[in-house]
Every structure is written in structure tokens, then in C-alpha cells.
Coordinates of C-alpha atoms in Angstrom, one line a residue:
M1325 CA -0.4 0.1 0.1
N1326 CA 1.8 3.6 -1.2
H1327 CA 1.5 6.3 1.3
R1328 CA -1.3 8.0 -0.1
K1329 CA -3.3 4.8 -0.4
L1330 CA -2.6 4.8 3.4
F1331 CA -3.0 8.3 4.4
V1332 CA -6.2 7.8 3.1
A1333 CA -7.4 4.6 5.3
V1334 CA -6.3 7.2 8.5
A1335 CA -7.9 9.2 7.7
A1336 CA -11.1 7.6 7.0
V1337 CA -11.0 6.0 10.5
A1338 CA -10.2 9.0 12.1
A1339 CA -13.9 10.3 9.9
L1340 CA -15.2 7.6 11.2
G1341 CA -14.5 8.6 14.7
V1342 CA -15.7 12.3 12.7
A1343 CA -18.8 10.8 11.9
A1344 CA -19.5 9.2 14.9
G1345 CA -19.8 12.7 16.3
A1346 CA -21.7 14.4 13.5
A1347 CA -24.0 11.8 13.7
V1348 CA -24.8 12.7 17.3
A1349 CA -27.1 15.3 15.5
Q1350 CA -29.2 12.4 14.8
T1351 CA -31.8 11.5 17.3
A1352 CA -31.7 7.6 19.7
S1353 CA -35.0 7.5 17.7
Q1354 CA -33.7 8.2 14.1
K1355 CA -30.6 5.6 15.2
A1356 CA -33.1 3.2 16.3
L1357 CA -34.9 3.8 13.0
V1358 CA -32.1 3.3 10.8
D1359 CA -30.7 0.1 12.7
Q1360 CA -34.8 -1.7 11.9
A1361 CA -34.9 -0.7 8.4
K1362 CA -31.3 -2.2 7.8
A1363 CA -32.5 -5.2 9.5
A1364 CA -34.9 -5.5 7.6
G1365 CA -33.6 -4.9 4.6
A1366 CA -35.0 -1.9 3.9
V1367 CA -31.9 0.5 3.9
G1368 CA -28.1 -0.6 3.4
E1369 CA -24.4 0.6 3.6
Q1370 CA -23.4 1.6 -0.1
A1371 CA -19.6 1.4 -1.7
D1372 CA -19.9 5.6 -1.7
G1373 CA -19.7 5.5 2.3
Y1374 CA -23.6 6.3 2.8
L1375 CA -27.0 5.0 3.3
G1376 CA -29.0 4.0 0.9
V1377 CA -33.1 2.4 0.4
R1378 CA -33.8 0.0 -0.6
T1379 CA -37.0 -0.5 -0.7
S1380 CA -40.0 1.6 0.8
V1381 CA -39.9 3.3 3.8
N1382 CA -41.8 5.5 6.0
P1383 CA -41.1 9.1 5.5
E1384 CA -39.4 8.5 9.2
T1385 CA -37.1 6.2 7.9
Q1386 CA -35.7 8.5 4.9
A1387 CA -35.4 11.6 7.6
A1388 CA -33.4 8.8 9.4
V1389 CA -31.1 7.9 6.7
S1390 CA -31.2 12.0 5.4
A1391 CA -29.2 12.9 8.7
T1392 CA -26.9 9.9 9.0
N1393 CA -26.4 10.8 5.6
A1394 CA -25.5 14.9 5.7
G1395 CA -23.6 14.0 9.5
R1396 CA -21.2 11.3 6.9
R1397 CA -21.8 14.0 3.9
Q1398 CA -19.9 16.9 6.8
A1399 CA -17.2 14.1 8.2
Y1400 CA -16.4 13.0 4.9
A1401 CA -15.7 16.4 3.7
R1402 CA -13.5 17.2 6.9
S1403 CA -11.4 14.0 6.4
A1404 CA -11.2 14.7 2.7
A1405 CA -9.6 18.0 3.2
D1406 CA -7.6 16.4 5.7
A1407 CA -5.8 14.0 3.3
G1408 CA -5.8 16.0 0.6
T1409 CA -8.4 13.8 -1.3
T1410 CA -11.6 14.4 -2.4
A1411 CA -15.0 13.2 -0.3
E1412 CA -16.3 10.7 -2.5
V1413 CA -12.7 9.0 -2.1
A1414 CA -13.2 9.4 1.4
G1415 CA -16.2 8.0 1.4
A1416 CA -15.5 5.1 -0.7
R1417 CA -12.5 4.5 1.9
M1418 CA -14.7 4.3 4.9
F1419 CA -17.0 2.1 2.9
E1420 CA -13.9 -0.1 2.3
T1421 CA -12.3 -0.1 5.9
Q1422 CA -15.2 0.2 8.6
L1423 CA -18.7 0.2 6.9
L1424 CA -18.7 -3.4 5.1
P1425 CA -16.5 -4.9 7.8
R1426 CA -19.7 -4.3 10.1
I1427 CA -22.4 -5.1 7.8
S1428 CA -24.1 -8.0 9.7
S1429 CA -25.0 -11.5 8.0
G1430 CA -28.3 -10.7 6.3
Q1431 CA -28.3 -7.1 5.4
W1432 CA -28.1 -5.8 2.3
Y1433 CA -25.2 -3.4 0.9
K1434 CA -24.8 -1.6 -2.1
N1435 CA -21.5 -2.5 -4.2
A1436 CA -19.2 -0.7 -6.0
A1437 CA -20.7 -1.7 -9.6
G1438 CA -24.7 -0.7 -7.9
Q1439 CA -25.8 -3.7 -7.5
W1440 CA -27.5 -4.8 -3.6
V1441 CA -26.0 -7.6 -2.2
Q1442 CA -26.8 -9.6 0.7
R1443 CA -24.4 -10.2 3.7

């Protein structure tokens, strides 16, 4: 792994901590809605580092997904600025290094080819 990729990976790990802090704006009930939707297969992680809606969800769940993604967007922008890269790269690295390994069996994620895959 070259130094740039290593630095981006380290920045992505740091962004996870920042994303957790940014997601504090997300309420406990919103987090619970997202967790329930992920368990039900309606929501999943995406290769770009954001949550995606697989099937239709109610407005409250959509708002929770939007709140989480807004926090992640801010975290990825900060991480990218620190690493000298783009927010898109930071989000993708976060998915690869932190989000994908945490996806539970039975949950869904959208791979880089744009296909929903069940773990």
C-alpha cells in the first residue's frame, strides 16, 4: 500500500470517529429507525459511504437516513480536506475499511458496481 492510500485509510478511520460525532445530531430514535430498517433489508450501506434505501420506507425512516447521511457528508468533507483528497474518495475508503466489515449477516449493501448484495 503506498503512502497516499495509507494516509487516506487512516483519515477514513479518523472520519469514523468524526462521523460518530457528527451523527450525534441524529436522535436516538432516528438511529433506532435506521438500525431496524437495516435489519429488515429496507436500508443498507453503499460503496460510496452513505446509507441507501433499497425498498420504500416511511417518512420517518427516510428522515433518519437523511440525517445520518448529512453527518457523514460533513465528516467525509473534513477527512478529505485533511488527507488532500475528495469527499468521494474518503467516503469510499470509509466503506471499504469500516462500514463493509461491520455489515451483519443477512443485511444488504450496494457494491461499487451498483448492485444490492446480501451478506
